[in-house]
XYZ file of C-alpha atoms in Angstrom:
417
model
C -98.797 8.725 -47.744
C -98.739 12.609 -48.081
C -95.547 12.590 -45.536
C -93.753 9.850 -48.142
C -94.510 11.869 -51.366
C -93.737 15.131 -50.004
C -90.239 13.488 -48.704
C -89.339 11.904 -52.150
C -90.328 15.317 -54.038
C -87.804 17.082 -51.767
C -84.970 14.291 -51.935
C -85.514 14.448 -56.038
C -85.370 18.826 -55.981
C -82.082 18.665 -53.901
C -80.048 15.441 -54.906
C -77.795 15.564 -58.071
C -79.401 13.613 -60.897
C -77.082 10.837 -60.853
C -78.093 10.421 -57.479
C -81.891 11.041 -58.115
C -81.504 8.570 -61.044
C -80.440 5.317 -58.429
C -82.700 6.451 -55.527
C -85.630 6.303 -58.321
C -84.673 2.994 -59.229
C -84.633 0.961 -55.713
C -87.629 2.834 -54.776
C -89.523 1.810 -57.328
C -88.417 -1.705 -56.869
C -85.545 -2.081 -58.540
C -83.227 -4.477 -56.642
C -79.396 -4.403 -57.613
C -78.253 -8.312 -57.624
C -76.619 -10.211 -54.773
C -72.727 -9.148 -54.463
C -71.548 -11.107 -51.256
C -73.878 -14.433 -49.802
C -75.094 -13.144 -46.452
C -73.732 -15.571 -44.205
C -70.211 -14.267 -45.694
C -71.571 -10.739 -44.442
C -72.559 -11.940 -40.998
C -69.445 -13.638 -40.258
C -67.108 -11.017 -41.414
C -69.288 -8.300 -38.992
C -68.516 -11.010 -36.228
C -65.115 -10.993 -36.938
C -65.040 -6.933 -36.991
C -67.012 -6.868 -34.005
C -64.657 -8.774 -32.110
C -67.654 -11.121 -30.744
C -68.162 -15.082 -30.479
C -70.336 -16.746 -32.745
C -72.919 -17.789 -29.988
C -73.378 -14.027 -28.914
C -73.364 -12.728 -32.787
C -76.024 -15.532 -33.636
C -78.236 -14.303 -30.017
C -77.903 -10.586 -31.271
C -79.156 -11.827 -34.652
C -82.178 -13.682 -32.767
C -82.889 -10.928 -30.739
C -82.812 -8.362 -33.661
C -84.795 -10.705 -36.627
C -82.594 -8.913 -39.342
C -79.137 -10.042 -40.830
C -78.555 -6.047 -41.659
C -79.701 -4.532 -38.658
C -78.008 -6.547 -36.346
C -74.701 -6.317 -38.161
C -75.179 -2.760 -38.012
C -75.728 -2.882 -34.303
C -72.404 -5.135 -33.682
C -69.542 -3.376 -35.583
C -67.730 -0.448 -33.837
C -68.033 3.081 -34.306
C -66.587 4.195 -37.373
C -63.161 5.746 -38.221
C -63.886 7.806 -41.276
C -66.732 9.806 -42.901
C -67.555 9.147 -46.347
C -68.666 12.547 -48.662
C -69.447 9.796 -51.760
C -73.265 10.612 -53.321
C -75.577 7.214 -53.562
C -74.726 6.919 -57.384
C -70.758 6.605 -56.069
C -71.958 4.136 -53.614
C -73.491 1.640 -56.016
C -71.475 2.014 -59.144
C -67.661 2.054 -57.170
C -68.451 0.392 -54.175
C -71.653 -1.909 -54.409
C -71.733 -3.040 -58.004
C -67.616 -3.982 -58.409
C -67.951 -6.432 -55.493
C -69.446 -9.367 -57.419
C -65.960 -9.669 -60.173
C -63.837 -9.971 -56.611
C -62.458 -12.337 -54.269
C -63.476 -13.286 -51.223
C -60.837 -11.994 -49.772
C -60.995 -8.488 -52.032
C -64.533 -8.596 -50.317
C -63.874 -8.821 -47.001
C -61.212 -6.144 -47.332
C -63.706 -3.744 -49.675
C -67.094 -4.428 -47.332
C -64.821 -3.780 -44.128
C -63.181 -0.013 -45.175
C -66.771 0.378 -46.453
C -68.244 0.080 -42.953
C -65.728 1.962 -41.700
C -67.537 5.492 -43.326
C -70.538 4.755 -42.288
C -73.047 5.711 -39.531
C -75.239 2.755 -38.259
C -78.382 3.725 -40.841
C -75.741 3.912 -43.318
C -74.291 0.181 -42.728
C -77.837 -0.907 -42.204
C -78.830 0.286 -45.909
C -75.471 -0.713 -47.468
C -75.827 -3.992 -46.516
C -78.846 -4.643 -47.343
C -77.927 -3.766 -51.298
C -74.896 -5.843 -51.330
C -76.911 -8.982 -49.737
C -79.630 -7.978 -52.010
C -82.398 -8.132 -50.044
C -83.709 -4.506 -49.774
C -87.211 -3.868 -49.545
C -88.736 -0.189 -48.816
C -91.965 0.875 -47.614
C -93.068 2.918 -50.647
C -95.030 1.707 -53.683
C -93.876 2.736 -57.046
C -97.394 4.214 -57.348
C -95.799 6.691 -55.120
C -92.577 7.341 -56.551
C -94.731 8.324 -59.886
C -96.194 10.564 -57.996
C -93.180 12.142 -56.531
C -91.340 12.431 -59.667
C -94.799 14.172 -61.812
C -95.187 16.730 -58.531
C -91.443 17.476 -58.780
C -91.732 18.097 -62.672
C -94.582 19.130 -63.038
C -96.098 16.490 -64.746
C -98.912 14.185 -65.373
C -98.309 10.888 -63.180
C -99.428 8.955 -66.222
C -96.383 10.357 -68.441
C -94.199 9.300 -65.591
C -95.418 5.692 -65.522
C -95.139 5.397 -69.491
C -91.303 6.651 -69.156
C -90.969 4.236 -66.056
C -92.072 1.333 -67.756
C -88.815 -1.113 -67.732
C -86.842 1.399 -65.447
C -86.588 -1.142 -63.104
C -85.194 -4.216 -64.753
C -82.577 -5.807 -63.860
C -80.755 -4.674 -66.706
C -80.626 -1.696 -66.432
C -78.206 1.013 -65.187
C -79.747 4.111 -64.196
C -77.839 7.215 -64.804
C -78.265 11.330 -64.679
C -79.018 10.888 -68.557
C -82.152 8.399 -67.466
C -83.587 10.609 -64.926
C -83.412 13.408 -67.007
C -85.691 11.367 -69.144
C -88.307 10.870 -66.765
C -88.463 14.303 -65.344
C -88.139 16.269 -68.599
C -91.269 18.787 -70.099
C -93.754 17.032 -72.248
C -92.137 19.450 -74.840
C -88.891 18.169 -74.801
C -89.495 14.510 -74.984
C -87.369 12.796 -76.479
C -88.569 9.234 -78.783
C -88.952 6.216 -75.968
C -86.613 2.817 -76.216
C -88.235 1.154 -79.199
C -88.631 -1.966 -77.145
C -90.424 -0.322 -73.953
C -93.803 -0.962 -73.220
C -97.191 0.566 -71.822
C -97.946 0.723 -68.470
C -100.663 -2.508 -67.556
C -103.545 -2.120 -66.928
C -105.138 -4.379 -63.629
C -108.582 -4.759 -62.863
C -110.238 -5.396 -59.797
C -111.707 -8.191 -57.814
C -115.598 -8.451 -58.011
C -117.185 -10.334 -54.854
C -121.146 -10.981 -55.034
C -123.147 -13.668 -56.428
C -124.747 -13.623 -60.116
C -128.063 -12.822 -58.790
C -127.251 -8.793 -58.599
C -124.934 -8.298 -61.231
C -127.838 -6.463 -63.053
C -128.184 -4.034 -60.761
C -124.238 -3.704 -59.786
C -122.860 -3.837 -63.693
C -126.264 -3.191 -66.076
C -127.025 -5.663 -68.575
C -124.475 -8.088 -69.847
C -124.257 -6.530 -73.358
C -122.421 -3.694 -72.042
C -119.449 -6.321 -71.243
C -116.782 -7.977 -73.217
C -116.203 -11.612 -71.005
C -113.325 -13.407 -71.490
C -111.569 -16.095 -69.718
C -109.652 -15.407 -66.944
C -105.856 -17.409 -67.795
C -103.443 -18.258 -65.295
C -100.326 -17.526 -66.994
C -97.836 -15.120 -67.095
C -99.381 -11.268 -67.755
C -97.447 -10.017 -70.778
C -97.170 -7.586 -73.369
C -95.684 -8.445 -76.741
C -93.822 -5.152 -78.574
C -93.038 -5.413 -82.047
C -90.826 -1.957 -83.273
C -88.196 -1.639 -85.779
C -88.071 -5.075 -86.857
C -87.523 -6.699 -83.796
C -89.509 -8.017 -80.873
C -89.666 -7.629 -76.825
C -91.526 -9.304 -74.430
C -92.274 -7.567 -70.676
C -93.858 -9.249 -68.210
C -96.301 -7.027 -66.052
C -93.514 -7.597 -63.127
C -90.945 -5.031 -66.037
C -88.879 -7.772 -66.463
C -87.891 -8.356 -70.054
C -88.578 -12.183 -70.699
C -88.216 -11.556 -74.931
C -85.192 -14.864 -74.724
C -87.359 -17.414 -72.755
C -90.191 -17.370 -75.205
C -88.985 -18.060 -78.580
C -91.998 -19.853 -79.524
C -94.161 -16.060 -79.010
C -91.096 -13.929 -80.574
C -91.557 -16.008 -83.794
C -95.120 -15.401 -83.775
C -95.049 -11.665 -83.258
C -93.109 -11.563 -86.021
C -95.651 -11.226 -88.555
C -97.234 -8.636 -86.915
C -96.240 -5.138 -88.281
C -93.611 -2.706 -86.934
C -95.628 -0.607 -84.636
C -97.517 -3.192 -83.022
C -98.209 -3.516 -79.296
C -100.637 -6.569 -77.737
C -101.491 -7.573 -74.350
C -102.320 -11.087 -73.391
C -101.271 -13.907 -71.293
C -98.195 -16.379 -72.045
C -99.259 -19.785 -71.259
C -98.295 -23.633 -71.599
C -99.990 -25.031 -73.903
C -99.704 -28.888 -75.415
C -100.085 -29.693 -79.108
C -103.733 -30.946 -79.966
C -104.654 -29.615 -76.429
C -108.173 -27.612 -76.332
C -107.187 -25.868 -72.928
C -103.781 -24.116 -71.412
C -101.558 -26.635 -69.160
C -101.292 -26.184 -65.694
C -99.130 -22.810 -64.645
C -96.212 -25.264 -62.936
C -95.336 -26.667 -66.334
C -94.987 -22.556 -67.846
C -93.048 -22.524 -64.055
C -90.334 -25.180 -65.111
C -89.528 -22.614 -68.275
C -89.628 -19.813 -65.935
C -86.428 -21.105 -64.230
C -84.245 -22.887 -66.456
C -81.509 -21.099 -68.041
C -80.745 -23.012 -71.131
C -83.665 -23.852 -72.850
C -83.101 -27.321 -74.248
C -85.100 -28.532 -77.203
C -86.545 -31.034 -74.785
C -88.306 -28.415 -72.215
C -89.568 -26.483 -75.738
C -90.937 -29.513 -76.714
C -92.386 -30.546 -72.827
C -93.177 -27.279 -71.726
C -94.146 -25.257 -75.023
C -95.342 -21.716 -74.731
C -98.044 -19.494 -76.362
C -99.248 -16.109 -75.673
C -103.091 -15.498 -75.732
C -103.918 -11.757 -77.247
C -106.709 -9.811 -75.638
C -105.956 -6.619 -76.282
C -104.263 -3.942 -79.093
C -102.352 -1.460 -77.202
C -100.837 0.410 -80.489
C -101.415 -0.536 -84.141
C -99.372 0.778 -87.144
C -97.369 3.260 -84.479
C -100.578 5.067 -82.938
C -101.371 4.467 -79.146
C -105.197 2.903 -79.194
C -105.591 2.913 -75.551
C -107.734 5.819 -74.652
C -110.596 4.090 -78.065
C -113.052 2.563 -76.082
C -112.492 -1.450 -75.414
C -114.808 -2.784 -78.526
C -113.153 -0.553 -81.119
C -109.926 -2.213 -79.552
C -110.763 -5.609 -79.564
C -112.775 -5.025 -83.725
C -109.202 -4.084 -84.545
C -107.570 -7.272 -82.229
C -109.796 -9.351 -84.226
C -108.995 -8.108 -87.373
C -105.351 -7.984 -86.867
C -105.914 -12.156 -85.673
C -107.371 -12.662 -89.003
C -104.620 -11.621 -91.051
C -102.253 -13.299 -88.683
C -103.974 -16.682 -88.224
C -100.760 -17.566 -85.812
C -102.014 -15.040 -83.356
C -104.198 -16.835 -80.692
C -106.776 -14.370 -79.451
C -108.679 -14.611 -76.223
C -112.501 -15.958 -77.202
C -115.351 -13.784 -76.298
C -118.121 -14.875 -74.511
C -121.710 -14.359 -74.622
C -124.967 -14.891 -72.334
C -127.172 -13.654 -69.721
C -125.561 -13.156 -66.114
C -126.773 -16.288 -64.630
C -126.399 -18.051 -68.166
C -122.600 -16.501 -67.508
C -122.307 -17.636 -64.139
C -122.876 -21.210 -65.301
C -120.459 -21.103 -67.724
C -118.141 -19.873 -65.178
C -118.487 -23.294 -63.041
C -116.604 -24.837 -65.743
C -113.805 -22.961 -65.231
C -111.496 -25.621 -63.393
C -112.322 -27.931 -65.792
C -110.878 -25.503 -68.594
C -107.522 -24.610 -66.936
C -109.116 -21.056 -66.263
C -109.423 -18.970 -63.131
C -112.964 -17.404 -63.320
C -113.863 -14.477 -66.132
C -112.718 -10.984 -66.825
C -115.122 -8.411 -67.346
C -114.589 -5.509 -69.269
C -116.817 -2.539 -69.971
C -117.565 -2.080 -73.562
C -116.600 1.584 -73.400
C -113.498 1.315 -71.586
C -109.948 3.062 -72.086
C -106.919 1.138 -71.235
C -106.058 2.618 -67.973
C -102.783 2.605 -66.001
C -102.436 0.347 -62.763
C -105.543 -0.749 -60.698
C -106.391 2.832 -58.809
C -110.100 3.824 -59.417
C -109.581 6.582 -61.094
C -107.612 5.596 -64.051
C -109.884 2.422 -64.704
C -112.889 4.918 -64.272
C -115.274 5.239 -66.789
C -115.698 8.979 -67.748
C -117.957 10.046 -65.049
C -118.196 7.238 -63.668
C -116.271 5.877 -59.865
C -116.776 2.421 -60.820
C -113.697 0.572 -62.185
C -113.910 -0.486 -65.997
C -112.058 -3.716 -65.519
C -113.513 -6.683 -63.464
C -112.027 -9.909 -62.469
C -114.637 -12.472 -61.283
C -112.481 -15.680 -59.979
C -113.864 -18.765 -59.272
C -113.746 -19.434 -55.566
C -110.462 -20.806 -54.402
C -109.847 -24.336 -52.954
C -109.622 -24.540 -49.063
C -108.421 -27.654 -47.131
C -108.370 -28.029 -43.065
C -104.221 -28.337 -41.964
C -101.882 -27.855 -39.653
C -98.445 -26.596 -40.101
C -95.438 -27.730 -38.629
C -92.080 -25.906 -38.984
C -88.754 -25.809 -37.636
């Protein structure tokens, strides 16, 4: 892990920004779309190889990757290319999707041709759109603060959205992330806070006195199975991010009408959910699915499939950040915020002793919910799930708990071809 950070705090000193700005991007997770099919790839690498089909398609069992083995198969190059990584994507990468198939062949082909093996393996893999890197984005964070000297929780705020697949990365956007404290300049109005994930509590309710104190130091909520979400309201206008950084603001009209009447400077995070008229507990998360992956959404799926987003936290009220006031003075001003906007559905608190709790928790299949989340009276919103952001001050233990119900197991065996 040192090795990785130390490598991505060297690339980011030495690369020009414009480069910086891309690498930043796909490390992080950002993945540009598909730009030729990859059987289209495969065949044309065949073709360039000079190979039959039978041999390419051994080479291709042999090797397990589509990219790796093309980059095996085509002969040496011709040419060396002197183009930075922002070049790359932007002329050569990006352009491919508005040609033929024949522009394609012709474009992917010279492109090989300036490239070393690594470099065919890694340009293929971003015009079949299936890269994947061995770094989290925890790390890249971490890179980019050590390289600017900066806290790594100022670099995940200015990350937030980054990735989307929306967005175009450019020297102007690096310089963003990377920039003093001083010279900050005013964030997107639409981009959110970084989420906040809790941890996975294992143990029966018998010690959860000893492990967690008495219940009354707790907030417990229900655990929904839905899609993790934070609801922005700035400047008169709304945007929705799922906790994946994807923007999601046009498949949820239902919760953009709703947010609404919240004031500008208004930032919640809850849960998007299906959930039927007259209905006293969410639908099932494969009915929220069938929104998930439509694009038109016809009056018949809103009416089928209708959404609504449960509130259990107040990130930022009238423009100030709340998340480092401790998790009751949060949810007092949640609750007081839900009853001036009786449209706002907010997450129900419950109350009990542990094994009074654990009880209650039994029930949770029956009410569409996964189990309970915990969270300490006292606690800040943090930033990711590491230990020392969800700390309590001086305290190791995490602030936020999740405490499932245990999952369903059947006896198979699987079959596949």
């Amino acid at each position: 892990t040192g090795a990785k950070v130390e490598a991505l705090v060297r690339y980011f000193a030495e690369a020009p920004e414009a480069d910086a700005a891309w690498a930043a991007f796909f490390l992080a997770g950002g993945k540009p779309r598909q730009a030729v099919p990859p059987g289209v790839l495969g065949e044309l690498a065949r073709q360039r190889a000079g190979i039959a089909p039978w041999l390419f398609d051994e080479c291709y069992q042999a090797v397990g990757d589509l990219a790796e083995t093309i980059a095996h198969v085509l002969p040496p190059a011709t040419r060396v290319s002197d183009l930075g990584l922002a070049q790359w994507v932007e002329q050569r990468v990006l352009p491919l999707r508005t040609l033929s198939p024949e522009q394609q062949a012709e474009r992917v082909a010279t492109c090989w041709d300036e490239l070393d093996s690594t470099g065919r393996f890694l340009l293929t893999k971003l015009i079949g759109g299936g890269f994947r890197v061995g770094v989290s984005k925890l790390l890249v964070q971490r890179a980019l603060a050590a390289h600017a000297g900066l806290d790594a929780k100022v670099v995940a705020q200015r990350m937030m959205g980054y990735t989307d697949k929306t967005a175009r990365p450019d020297a102007r956007a690096f310089q963003a992330l990377v920039a003093p404290e001083t010279e900050l300049a005013p964030a997107d109005s639409g981009q959110p806070y970084p989420f906040f994930l809790a941890h996975a509590l294992d143990g029966v309710a018998g010690d959860l006195d000893a492990r967690l104190g008495p219940p009354a130091g707790w907030l417990v909520e229900w655990k929904y199975d839905g899609i993790r979400a934070q609801v922005v309201r700035r400047d008169g206008e709304v945007w929705i991010w799922s906790r994946g950084e994807e923007l999601v603001t046009d498949r949820f009209p239902e919760v953009v009408t709703a947010a609404q009447a919240c004031s500008d400077g208004t930032v919640i995070d809850g849960e998007i959910l299906a959930w039927l008229p007259d209905s006293d507990r969410p639908a099932p998360f494969n009915l929220l699915q069938q929104r998930i992956g439509r694009k038109n959404l016809t009056k018949k799926i809103l009416a089928s499939a209708p959404a609504t987003f449960m509130a259990y936290d107040l990130l930022e009220h009238a423009g100030v950040d709340l998340r480092e006031a401790p998790q009751h003075e949060r949810r007092a001003a949640l609750e007081a915020l839900g009853a001036a906007i009786p449209a706002l559905r907010l997450s129900p608190l419950l109350r009990g002793s542990w094994p009074e709790l654990a009880a209650l928790r039994e029930q949770s299949r029956a009410r569409g919910v996964e189990g309970f989340m915990l969270k300490h009276r006292d606690a800040r919103y943090g930033s990711g799930r590491r230990k020392q952001a969800a700390a309590l001050p001086g305290s190791p233990a995490p602030a936020w708990w999740k405490w499932k119900v245990d999952p369903l197991s059947v006896d198979a065996v699987l079959i596949y071809a």
